[in-house]
Coordinates of C-alpha atoms in Angstrom, one line a residue:
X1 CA 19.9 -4.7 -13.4
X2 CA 21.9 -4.8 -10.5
X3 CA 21.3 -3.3 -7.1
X4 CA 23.2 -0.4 -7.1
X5 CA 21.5 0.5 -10.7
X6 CA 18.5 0.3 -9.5
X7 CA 19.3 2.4 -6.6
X8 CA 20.4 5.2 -8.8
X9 CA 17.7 5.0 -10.9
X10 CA 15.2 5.1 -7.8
X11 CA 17.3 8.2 -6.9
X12 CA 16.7 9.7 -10.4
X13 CA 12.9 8.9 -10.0
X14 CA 12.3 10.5 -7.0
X15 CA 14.3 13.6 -7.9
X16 CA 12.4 14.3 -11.3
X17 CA 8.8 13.1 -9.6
X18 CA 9.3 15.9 -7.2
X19 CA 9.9 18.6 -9.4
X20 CA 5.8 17.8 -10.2
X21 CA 5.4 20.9 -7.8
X22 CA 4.6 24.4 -8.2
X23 CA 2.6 27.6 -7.6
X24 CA -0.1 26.1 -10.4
X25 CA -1.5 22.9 -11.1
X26 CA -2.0 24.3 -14.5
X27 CA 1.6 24.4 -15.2
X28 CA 3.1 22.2 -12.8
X29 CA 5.8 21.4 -15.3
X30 CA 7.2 24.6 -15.1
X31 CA 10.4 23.9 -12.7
X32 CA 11.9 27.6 -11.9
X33 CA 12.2 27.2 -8.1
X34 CA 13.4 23.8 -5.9
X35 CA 10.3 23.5 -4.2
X36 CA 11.3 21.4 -1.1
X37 CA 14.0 25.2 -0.5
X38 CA 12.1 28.0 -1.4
X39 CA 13.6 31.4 -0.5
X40 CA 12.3 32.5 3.0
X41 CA 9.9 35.4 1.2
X42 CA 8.6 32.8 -1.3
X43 CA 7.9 30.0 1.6
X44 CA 4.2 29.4 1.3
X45 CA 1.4 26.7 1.7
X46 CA 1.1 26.1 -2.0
X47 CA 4.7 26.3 -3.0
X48 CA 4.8 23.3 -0.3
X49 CA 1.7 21.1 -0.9
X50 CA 2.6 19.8 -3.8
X51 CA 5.8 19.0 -2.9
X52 CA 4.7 16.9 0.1
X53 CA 2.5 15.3 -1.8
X54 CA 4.7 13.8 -4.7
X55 CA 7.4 12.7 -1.6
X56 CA 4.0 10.6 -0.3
X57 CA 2.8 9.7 -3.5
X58 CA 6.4 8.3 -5.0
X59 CA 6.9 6.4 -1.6
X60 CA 3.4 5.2 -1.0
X61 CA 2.7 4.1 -4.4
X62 CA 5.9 2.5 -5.4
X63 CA 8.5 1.8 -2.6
X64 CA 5.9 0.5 -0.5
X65 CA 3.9 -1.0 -3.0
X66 CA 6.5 -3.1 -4.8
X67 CA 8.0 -5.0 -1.6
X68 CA 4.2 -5.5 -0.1
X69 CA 3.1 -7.0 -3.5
X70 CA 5.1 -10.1 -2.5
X71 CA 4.4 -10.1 0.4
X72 CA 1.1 -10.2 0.3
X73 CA 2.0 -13.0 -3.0
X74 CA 0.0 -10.7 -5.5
X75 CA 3.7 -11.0 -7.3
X76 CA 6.7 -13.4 -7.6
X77 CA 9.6 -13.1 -9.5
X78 CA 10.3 -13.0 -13.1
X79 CA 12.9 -15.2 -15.2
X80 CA 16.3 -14.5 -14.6
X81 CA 16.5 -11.7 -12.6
X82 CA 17.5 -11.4 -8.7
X83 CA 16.1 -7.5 -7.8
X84 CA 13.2 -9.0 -5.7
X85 CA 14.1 -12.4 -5.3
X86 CA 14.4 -11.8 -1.2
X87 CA 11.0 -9.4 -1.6
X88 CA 9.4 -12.9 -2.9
X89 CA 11.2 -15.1 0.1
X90 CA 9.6 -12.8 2.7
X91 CA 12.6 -11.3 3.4
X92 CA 13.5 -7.6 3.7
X93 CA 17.1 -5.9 4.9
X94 CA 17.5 -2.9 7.2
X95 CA 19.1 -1.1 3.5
X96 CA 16.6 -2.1 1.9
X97 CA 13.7 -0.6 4.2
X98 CA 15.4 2.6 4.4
X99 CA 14.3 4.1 1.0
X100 CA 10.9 4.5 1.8
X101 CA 11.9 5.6 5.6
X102 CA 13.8 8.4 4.2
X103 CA 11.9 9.8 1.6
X104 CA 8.8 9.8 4.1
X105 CA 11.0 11.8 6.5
X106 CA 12.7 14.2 4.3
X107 CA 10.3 14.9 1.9
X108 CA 6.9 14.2 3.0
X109 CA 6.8 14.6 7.0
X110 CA 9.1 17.5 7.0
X111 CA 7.3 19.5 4.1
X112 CA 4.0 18.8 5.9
X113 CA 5.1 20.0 9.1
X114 CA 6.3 23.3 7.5
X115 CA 2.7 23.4 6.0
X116 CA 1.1 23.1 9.1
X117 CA 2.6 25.6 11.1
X118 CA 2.6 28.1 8.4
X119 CA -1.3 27.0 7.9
X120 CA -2.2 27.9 11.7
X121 CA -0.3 30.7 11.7
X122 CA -1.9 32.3 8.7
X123 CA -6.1 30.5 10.1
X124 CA -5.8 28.2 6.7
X125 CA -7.5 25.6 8.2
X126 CA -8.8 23.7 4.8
X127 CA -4.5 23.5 4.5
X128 CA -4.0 22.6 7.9
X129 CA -6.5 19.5 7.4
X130 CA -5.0 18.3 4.4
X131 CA -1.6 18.8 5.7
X132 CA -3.0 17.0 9.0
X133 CA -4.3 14.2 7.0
X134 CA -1.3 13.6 4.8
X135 CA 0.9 13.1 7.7
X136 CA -1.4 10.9 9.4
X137 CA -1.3 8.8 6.4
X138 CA 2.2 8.7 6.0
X139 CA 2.7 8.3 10.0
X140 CA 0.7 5.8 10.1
X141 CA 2.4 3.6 6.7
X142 CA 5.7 3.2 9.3
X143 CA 4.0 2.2 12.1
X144 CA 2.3 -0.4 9.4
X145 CA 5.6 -1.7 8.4
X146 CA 7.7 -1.1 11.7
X147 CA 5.7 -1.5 14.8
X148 CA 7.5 1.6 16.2
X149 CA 8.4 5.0 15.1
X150 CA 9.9 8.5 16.2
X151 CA 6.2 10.8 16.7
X152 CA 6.2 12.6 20.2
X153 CA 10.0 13.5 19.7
X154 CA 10.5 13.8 15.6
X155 CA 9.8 17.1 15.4
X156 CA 12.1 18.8 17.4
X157 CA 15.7 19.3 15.4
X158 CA 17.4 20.0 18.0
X159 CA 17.2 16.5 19.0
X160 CA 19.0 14.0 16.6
X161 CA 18.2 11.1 18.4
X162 CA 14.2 11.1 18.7
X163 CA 12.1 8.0 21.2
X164 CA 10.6 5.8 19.2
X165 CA 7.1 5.6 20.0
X166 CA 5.3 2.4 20.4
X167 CA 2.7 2.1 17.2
X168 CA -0.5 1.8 19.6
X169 CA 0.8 5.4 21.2
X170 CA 1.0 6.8 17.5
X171 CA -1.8 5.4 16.6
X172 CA -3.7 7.4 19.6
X173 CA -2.1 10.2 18.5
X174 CA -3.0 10.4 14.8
X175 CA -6.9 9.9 15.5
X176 CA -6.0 13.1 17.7
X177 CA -4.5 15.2 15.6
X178 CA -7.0 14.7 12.6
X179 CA -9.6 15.5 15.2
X180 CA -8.4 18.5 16.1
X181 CA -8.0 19.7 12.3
X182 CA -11.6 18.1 11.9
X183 CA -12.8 20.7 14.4
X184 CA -10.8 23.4 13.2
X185 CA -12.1 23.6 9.3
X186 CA -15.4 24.1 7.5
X187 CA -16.4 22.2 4.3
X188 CA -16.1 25.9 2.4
X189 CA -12.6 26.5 3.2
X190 CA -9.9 26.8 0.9
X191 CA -7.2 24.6 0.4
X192 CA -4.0 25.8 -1.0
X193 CA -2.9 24.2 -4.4
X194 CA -2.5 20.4 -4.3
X195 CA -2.6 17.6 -6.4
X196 CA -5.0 15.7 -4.9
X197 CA -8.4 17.1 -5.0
X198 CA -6.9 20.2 -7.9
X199 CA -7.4 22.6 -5.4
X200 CA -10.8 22.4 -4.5
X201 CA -12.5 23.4 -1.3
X202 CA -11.9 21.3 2.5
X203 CA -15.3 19.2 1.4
X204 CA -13.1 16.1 -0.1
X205 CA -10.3 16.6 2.6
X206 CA -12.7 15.8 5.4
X207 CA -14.3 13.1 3.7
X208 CA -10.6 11.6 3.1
X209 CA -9.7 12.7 6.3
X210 CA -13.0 10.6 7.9
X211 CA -11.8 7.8 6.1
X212 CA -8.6 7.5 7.7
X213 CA -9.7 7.7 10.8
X214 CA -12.0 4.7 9.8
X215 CA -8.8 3.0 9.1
X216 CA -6.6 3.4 11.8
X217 CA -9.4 2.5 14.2
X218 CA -10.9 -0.8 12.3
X219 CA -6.7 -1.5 12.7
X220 CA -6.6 -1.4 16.5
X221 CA -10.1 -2.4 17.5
X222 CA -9.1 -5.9 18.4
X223 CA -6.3 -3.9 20.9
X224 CA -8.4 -1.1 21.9
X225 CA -11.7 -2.6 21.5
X226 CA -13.0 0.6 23.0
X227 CA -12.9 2.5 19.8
X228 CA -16.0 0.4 18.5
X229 CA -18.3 3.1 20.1
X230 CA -16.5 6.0 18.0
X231 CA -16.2 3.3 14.6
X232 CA -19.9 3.2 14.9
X233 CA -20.4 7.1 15.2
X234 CA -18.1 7.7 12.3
X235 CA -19.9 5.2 10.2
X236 CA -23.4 7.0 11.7
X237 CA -22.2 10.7 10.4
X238 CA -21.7 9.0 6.4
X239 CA -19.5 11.2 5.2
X240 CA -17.1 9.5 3.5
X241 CA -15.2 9.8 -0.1
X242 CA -17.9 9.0 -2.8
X243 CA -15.2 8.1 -5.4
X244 CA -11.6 6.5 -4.6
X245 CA -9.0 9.0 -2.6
X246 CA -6.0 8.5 -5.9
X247 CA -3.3 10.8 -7.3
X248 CA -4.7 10.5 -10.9
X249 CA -5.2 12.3 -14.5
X250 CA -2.1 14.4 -14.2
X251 CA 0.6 11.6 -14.9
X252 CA 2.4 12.1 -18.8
X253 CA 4.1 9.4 -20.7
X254 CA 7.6 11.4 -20.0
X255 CA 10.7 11.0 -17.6
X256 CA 9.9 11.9 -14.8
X257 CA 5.8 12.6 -15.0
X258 CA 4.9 9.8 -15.1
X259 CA 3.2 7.1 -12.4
X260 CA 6.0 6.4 -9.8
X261 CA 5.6 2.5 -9.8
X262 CA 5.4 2.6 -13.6
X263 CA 8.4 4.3 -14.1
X264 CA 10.1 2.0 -12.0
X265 CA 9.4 -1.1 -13.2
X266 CA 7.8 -0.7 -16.7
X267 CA 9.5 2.0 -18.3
X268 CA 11.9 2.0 -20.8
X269 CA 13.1 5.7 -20.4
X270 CA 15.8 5.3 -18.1
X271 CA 17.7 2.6 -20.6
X272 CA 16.4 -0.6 -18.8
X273 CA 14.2 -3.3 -20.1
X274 CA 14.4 -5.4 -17.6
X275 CA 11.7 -7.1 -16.2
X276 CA 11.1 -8.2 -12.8
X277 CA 7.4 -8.4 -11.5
X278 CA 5.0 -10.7 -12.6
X279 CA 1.8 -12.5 -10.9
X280 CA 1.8 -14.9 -8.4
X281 CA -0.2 -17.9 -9.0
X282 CA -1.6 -17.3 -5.5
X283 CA -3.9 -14.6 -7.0
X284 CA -4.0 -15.7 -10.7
X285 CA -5.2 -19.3 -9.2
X286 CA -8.1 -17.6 -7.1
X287 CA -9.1 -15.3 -9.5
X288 CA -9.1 -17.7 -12.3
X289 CA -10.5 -21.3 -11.2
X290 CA -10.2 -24.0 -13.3
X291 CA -11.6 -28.0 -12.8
X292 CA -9.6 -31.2 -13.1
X293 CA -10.0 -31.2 -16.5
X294 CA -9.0 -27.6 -17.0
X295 CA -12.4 -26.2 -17.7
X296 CA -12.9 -22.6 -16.4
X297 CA -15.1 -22.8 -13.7
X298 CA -14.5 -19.1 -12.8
X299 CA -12.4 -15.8 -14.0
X300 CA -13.0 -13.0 -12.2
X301 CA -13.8 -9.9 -14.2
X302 CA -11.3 -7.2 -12.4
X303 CA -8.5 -10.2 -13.6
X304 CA -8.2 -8.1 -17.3
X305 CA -8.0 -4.9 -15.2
X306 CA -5.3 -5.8 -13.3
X307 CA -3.2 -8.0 -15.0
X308 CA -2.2 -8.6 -18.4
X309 CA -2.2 -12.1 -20.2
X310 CA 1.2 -13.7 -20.9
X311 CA 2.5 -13.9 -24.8
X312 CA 0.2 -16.4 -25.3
X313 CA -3.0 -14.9 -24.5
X314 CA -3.1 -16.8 -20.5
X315 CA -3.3 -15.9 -17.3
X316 CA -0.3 -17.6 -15.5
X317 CA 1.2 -16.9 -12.0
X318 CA 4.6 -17.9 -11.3
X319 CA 5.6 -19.1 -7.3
X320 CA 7.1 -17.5 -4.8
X321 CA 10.6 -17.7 -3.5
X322 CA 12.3 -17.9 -6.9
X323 CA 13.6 -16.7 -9.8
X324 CA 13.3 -19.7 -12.1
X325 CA 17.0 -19.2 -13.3
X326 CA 17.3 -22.4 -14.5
X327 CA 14.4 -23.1 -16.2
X328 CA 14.3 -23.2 -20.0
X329 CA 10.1 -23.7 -20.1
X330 CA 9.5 -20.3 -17.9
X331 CA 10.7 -17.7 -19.6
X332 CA 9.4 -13.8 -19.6
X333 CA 6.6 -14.2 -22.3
X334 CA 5.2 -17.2 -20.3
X335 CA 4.2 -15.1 -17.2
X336 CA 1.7 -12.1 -17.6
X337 CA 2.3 -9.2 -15.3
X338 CA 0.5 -6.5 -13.8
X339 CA -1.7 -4.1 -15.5
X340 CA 0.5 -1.0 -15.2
X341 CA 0.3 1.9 -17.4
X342 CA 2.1 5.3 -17.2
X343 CA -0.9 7.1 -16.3
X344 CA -2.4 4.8 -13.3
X345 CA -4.2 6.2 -10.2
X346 CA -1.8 6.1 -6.9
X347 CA -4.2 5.2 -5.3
X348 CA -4.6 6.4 -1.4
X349 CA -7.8 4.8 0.2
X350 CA -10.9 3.5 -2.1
X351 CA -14.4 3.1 -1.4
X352 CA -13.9 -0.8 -1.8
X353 CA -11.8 -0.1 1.3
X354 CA -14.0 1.9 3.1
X355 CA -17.3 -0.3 2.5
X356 CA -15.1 -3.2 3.8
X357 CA -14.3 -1.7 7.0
X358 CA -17.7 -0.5 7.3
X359 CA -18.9 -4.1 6.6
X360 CA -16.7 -5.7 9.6
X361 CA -17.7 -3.2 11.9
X362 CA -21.6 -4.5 11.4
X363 CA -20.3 -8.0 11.2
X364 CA -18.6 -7.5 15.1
X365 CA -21.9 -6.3 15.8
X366 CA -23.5 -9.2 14.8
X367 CA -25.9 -7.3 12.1
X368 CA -25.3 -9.8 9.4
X369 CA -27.5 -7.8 7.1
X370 CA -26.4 -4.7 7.2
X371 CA -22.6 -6.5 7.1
X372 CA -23.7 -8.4 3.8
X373 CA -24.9 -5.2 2.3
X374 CA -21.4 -3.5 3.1
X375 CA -19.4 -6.6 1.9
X376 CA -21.6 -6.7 -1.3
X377 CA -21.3 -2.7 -2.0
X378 CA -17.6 -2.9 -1.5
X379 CA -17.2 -5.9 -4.1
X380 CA -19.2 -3.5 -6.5
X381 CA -17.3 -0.4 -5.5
X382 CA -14.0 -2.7 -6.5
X383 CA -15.4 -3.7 -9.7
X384 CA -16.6 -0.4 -10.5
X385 CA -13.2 1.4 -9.9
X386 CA -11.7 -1.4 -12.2
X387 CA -14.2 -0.1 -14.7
X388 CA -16.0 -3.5 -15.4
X389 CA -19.1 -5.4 -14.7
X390 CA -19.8 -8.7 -13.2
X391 CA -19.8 -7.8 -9.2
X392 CA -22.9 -10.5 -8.8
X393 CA -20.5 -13.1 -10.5
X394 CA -18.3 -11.9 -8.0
X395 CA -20.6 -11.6 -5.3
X396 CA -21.9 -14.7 -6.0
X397 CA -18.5 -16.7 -6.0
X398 CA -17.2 -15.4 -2.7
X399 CA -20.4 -15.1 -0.5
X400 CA -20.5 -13.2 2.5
X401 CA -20.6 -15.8 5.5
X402 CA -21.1 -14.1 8.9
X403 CA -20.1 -16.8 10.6
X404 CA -16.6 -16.7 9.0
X405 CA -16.6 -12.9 8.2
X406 CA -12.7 -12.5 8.8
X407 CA -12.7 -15.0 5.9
X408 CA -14.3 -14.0 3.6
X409 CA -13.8 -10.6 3.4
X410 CA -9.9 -10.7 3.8
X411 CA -9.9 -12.9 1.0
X412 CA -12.3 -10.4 -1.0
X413 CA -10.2 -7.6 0.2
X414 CA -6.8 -9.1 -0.6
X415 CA -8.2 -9.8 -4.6
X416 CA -9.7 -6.4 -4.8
X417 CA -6.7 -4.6 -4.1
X418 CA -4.4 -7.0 -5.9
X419 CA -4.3 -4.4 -8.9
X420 CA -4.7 -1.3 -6.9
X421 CA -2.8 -1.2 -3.2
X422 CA -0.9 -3.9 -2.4
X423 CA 0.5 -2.3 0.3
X424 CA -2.9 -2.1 2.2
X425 CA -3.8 -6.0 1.4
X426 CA -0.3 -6.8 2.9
X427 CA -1.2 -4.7 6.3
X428 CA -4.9 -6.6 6.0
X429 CA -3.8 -10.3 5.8
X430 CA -1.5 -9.4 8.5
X431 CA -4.5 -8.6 10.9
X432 CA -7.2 -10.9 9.3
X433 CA -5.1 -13.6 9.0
X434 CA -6.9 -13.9 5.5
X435 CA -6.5 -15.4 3.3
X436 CA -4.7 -18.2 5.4
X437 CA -2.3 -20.4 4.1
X438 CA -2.8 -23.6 2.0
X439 CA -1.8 -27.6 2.5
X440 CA 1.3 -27.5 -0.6
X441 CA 4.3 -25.4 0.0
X442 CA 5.7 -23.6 -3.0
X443 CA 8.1 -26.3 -3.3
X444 CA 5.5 -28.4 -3.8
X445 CA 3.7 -26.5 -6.5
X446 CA 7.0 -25.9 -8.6
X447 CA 8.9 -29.3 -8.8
X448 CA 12.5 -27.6 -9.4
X449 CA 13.9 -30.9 -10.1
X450 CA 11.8 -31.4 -13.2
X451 CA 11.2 -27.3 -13.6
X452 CA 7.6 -28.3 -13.7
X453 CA 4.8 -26.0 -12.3
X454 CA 2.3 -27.9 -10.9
X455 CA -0.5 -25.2 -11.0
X456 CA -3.4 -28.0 -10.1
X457 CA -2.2 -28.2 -6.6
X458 CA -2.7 -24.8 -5.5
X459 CA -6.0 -24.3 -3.6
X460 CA -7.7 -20.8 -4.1
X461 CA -7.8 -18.4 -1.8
X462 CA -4.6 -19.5 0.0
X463 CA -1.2 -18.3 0.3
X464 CA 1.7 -20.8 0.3
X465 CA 4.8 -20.7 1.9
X466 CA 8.1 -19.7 -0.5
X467 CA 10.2 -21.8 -1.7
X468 CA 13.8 -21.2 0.1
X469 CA 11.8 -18.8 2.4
X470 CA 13.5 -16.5 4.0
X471 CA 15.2 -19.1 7.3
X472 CA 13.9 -15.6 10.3
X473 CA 10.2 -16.2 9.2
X474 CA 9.8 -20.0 8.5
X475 CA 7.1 -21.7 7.2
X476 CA 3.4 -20.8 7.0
X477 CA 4.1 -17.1 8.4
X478 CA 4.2 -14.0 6.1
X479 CA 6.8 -11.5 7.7
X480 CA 5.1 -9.4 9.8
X481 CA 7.2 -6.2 9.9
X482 CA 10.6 -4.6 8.6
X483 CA 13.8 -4.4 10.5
X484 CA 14.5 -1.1 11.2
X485 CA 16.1 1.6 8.4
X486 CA 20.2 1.2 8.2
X487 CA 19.5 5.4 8.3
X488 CA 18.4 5.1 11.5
X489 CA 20.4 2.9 13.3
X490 CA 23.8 4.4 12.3
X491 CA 22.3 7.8 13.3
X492 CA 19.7 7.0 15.9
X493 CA 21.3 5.9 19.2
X494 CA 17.4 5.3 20.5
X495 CA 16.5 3.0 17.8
X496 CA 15.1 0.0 19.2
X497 CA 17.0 -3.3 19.1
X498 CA 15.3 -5.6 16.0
X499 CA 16.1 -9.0 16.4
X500 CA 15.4 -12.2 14.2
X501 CA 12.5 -13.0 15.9
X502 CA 11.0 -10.0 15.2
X503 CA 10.2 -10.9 11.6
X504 CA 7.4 -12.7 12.9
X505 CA 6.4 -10.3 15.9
X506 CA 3.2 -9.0 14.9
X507 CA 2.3 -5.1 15.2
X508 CA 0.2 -4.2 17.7
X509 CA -2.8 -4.4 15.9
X510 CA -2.2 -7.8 14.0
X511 CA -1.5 -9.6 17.6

């Protein structure tokens, strides 16, 4: 498929996924007014809600997702294709990153603003949090990806040109503003209709809500070491999501309901059957060890959950950095590819994540027990949300080792959400700097000469460095943020200058 294809079919995807929203999350098929420009009199929270959400959920779970899942070399590239070949280098263009910029800003952040005001203005404070804590979300999933963003200026439109905010001065302001909602609601309130939580009272909302805020500030501790004293309250008050935070059980096997990443890559209802995504041996070699004599020594049992064997009944991961055009041995059938159906969670924050974050905030503390029982609960919250057994195995496999707790549970982390959020796993290695990279370059491990995969000589738990990476990150770096949006720059005159180095200029919080 080539580039422009996929564009329009992106455009198409987007278009239908929003149309998910109505007055009723019984009959949210029911399409009989644009929701993102309802008439003045018919402007309210739960026209909007949905709305917002499916802009999030369509950008979150698939624009973002696709790009960090090379990144973060839970994917390569697939035979004889090109559509993510520079994904797979470490390389991402200004065009490229301004899919996800724009639908974020004119779907997502604009809808929830409207919600918010119209929220205050009418005391809905259940709405106001969950609009609060959407936009946080989203706010904080730029600063992730671009160091700095528009905040204190976006919202006034009578300014085209908005500052862009450094991401530790975003960051301050998003644990802010979900305070402030925090104070403003009570459990009972009502939310207006959403997707998320069908519609239920503010009780989930301020345990997601709780969670975020656990999120941004395990991200900036090591900058504003400070917020240790609040991590530590948070963590006091327990009252976190008891099951994963995930857009699920409403997706339909039909164009345009069905799960965003799904219907961009798996599908067959827009006329393509191309094929483009498939494992990287980075993850496939760590969750499935093997000895010299190609024994299995260990297989991880979330491996079935998230990835599908290859034609043969195998797990095999393909290398980073290309495309295997020429080969004639590694065709499609010989790689397997991710575990994607057309009803899968988008999933927001889970309770893996939370118990990790929870675990590394005892492990700073020096509490290697209560660190160990986080670390261990998160490794069984993973396996649980994959729906199998075997954490101990797990567990037992990758021990928790205090003295190397960065380690250890980056590498955990990074496998548990290899099948659910790669986008998050990308942001972690970033800041743990785990899992670190290996002694054999992806040149190394696939002998192009020969078009012979040498599997043996990756070392688990490692990353690798591409092969023809991307010249403005180098060797032994993953790229550390995207070049700012095309759409902003041409419009923008305070966009901030990007230049080469800057591919390896950690954010704030990864520094």
């Amino acid at each position: 498929m080539k580039e422009d294809k996929r564009m329009k079919k992106l455009a198409i995807i987007s278009t239908i996924i929003l149309g998910l929203a109505t007055t009723s999350c019984d009959s949210y098929l029911d399409i009989n007014q644009d929701p993102n420009s309802p008439t003045e009199g018919n402007m309210n929270t739960s026209i909007m809600l949905p709305a917002a959400e499916m802009g999030i959920a369509a950008t979150y779970g698939n624009l973002l997702r696709i790009p960090a899942g090379y990144f973060a070399q839970h994917y390569s590239h697939m035979f004889g294709t090109s559509n993510y070949v520079d994904y797979s280098q470490f390389n991402m263009s200004p065009v490229r990153s301004g899919s996800a910029y724009s639908q974020i800003n004119r779907v997502g952040l604009k809808n929830l603003q409207t919600i918010r005001t119209l929220a205050e203005k009418n005391n809905e404070w259940g709405t106001y949090l969950a609009a609060t804590t959407l936009r946080c979300f989203a706010l904080q999933t730029l600063v992730d990806c671009y160091g700095s963003i528009p905040y204190t200026e976006a919202l006034d439109i009578s300014n085209p040109s908005p500052h862009y905010d450094e991401g530790a001065v975003v960051y301050a302001g998003l644990l802010k503003e979900l305070d402030e909602a925090l104070e403003k609601v009570s459990s009972s309130d009502n939310v207006a209709t959403n997707f998320l939580y069908q519609g239920k009272n503010a009780t989930p909302w301020i345990q997601f809500a709780n969670a975020l805020k656990l999120k941004i500030m395990s991200r900036e501790v090591s900058a504003v070491p400070e917020v240790d004293s609040k991590i530590g309250a948070l963590i006091a008050e327990n009252n976190f999501p008891t099951a994963d935070v995930a857009y699920a059980g409403f997706w339909k096997n039909e164009v345009g309901q069905m799960n965003p990443y799904y219907a961009e890559e798996f599908s067959t209802a827009f006329g393509s059957t191309q094929i483009n995504v498939t494992a990287n041996i980075a993850i496939v070699g760590t969750m499935l060890q093997k000895s010299s004599d190609g024994d299995i020594t260990y297989q991880d049992p979330r491996l079935a959950a998230f990835f599908d064997t290859n034609s043969s009944g195998d797990y095999v991961g393909g290398v980073s950095g290309t495309n295997f055009s020429t080969s004639n041995n590694y065709k499609a059938a010989y790689w397997c590819r991710p575990a994607m159906k057309f009803d899968s969670p988008v999933y927001m924050i889970q309770v893996a994540e939370v118990e990790f974050f929870i675990a590394e905030y005892y492990a700073r503390q020096n509490n290697a027990a209560q660190a160990q029982a986080h670390y261990n609960a998160a490794i069984q919250a993973s396996c649980a949300s994959a729906g199998v057994s075997g954490a101990d195995q797990v567990i037992a496999q990758f021990p928790y080792n205090q003295a190397n707790y960065k380690e250890c549970i980056g590498i955990s982390k990074w496998m548990a959400l290899s099948g659910t959020n790669n986008f998050e796993s990308w942001c972690e290695l970033r800041r743990l700097k785990y899992p670190a990279f290996g002694p054999v370059p992806g040149s190394g491990i696939y002998d192009s000469g020969n078009d012979k995969l040498l599997t043996e000589l990756y070392t688990p738990g490692t990353l690798y460095t591409p092969i023809s990476v991307f010249d403005k990150v180098g060797s032994n770096q993953v790229i550390q943020r995207w070049p700012y949006p095309s759409v902003s720059t041409s419009s923008n005159s305070n966009t901030p200058e990007f230049n080469d180095a800057d591919y390896k200029n950690p954010i704030f919080w990864a520094k």
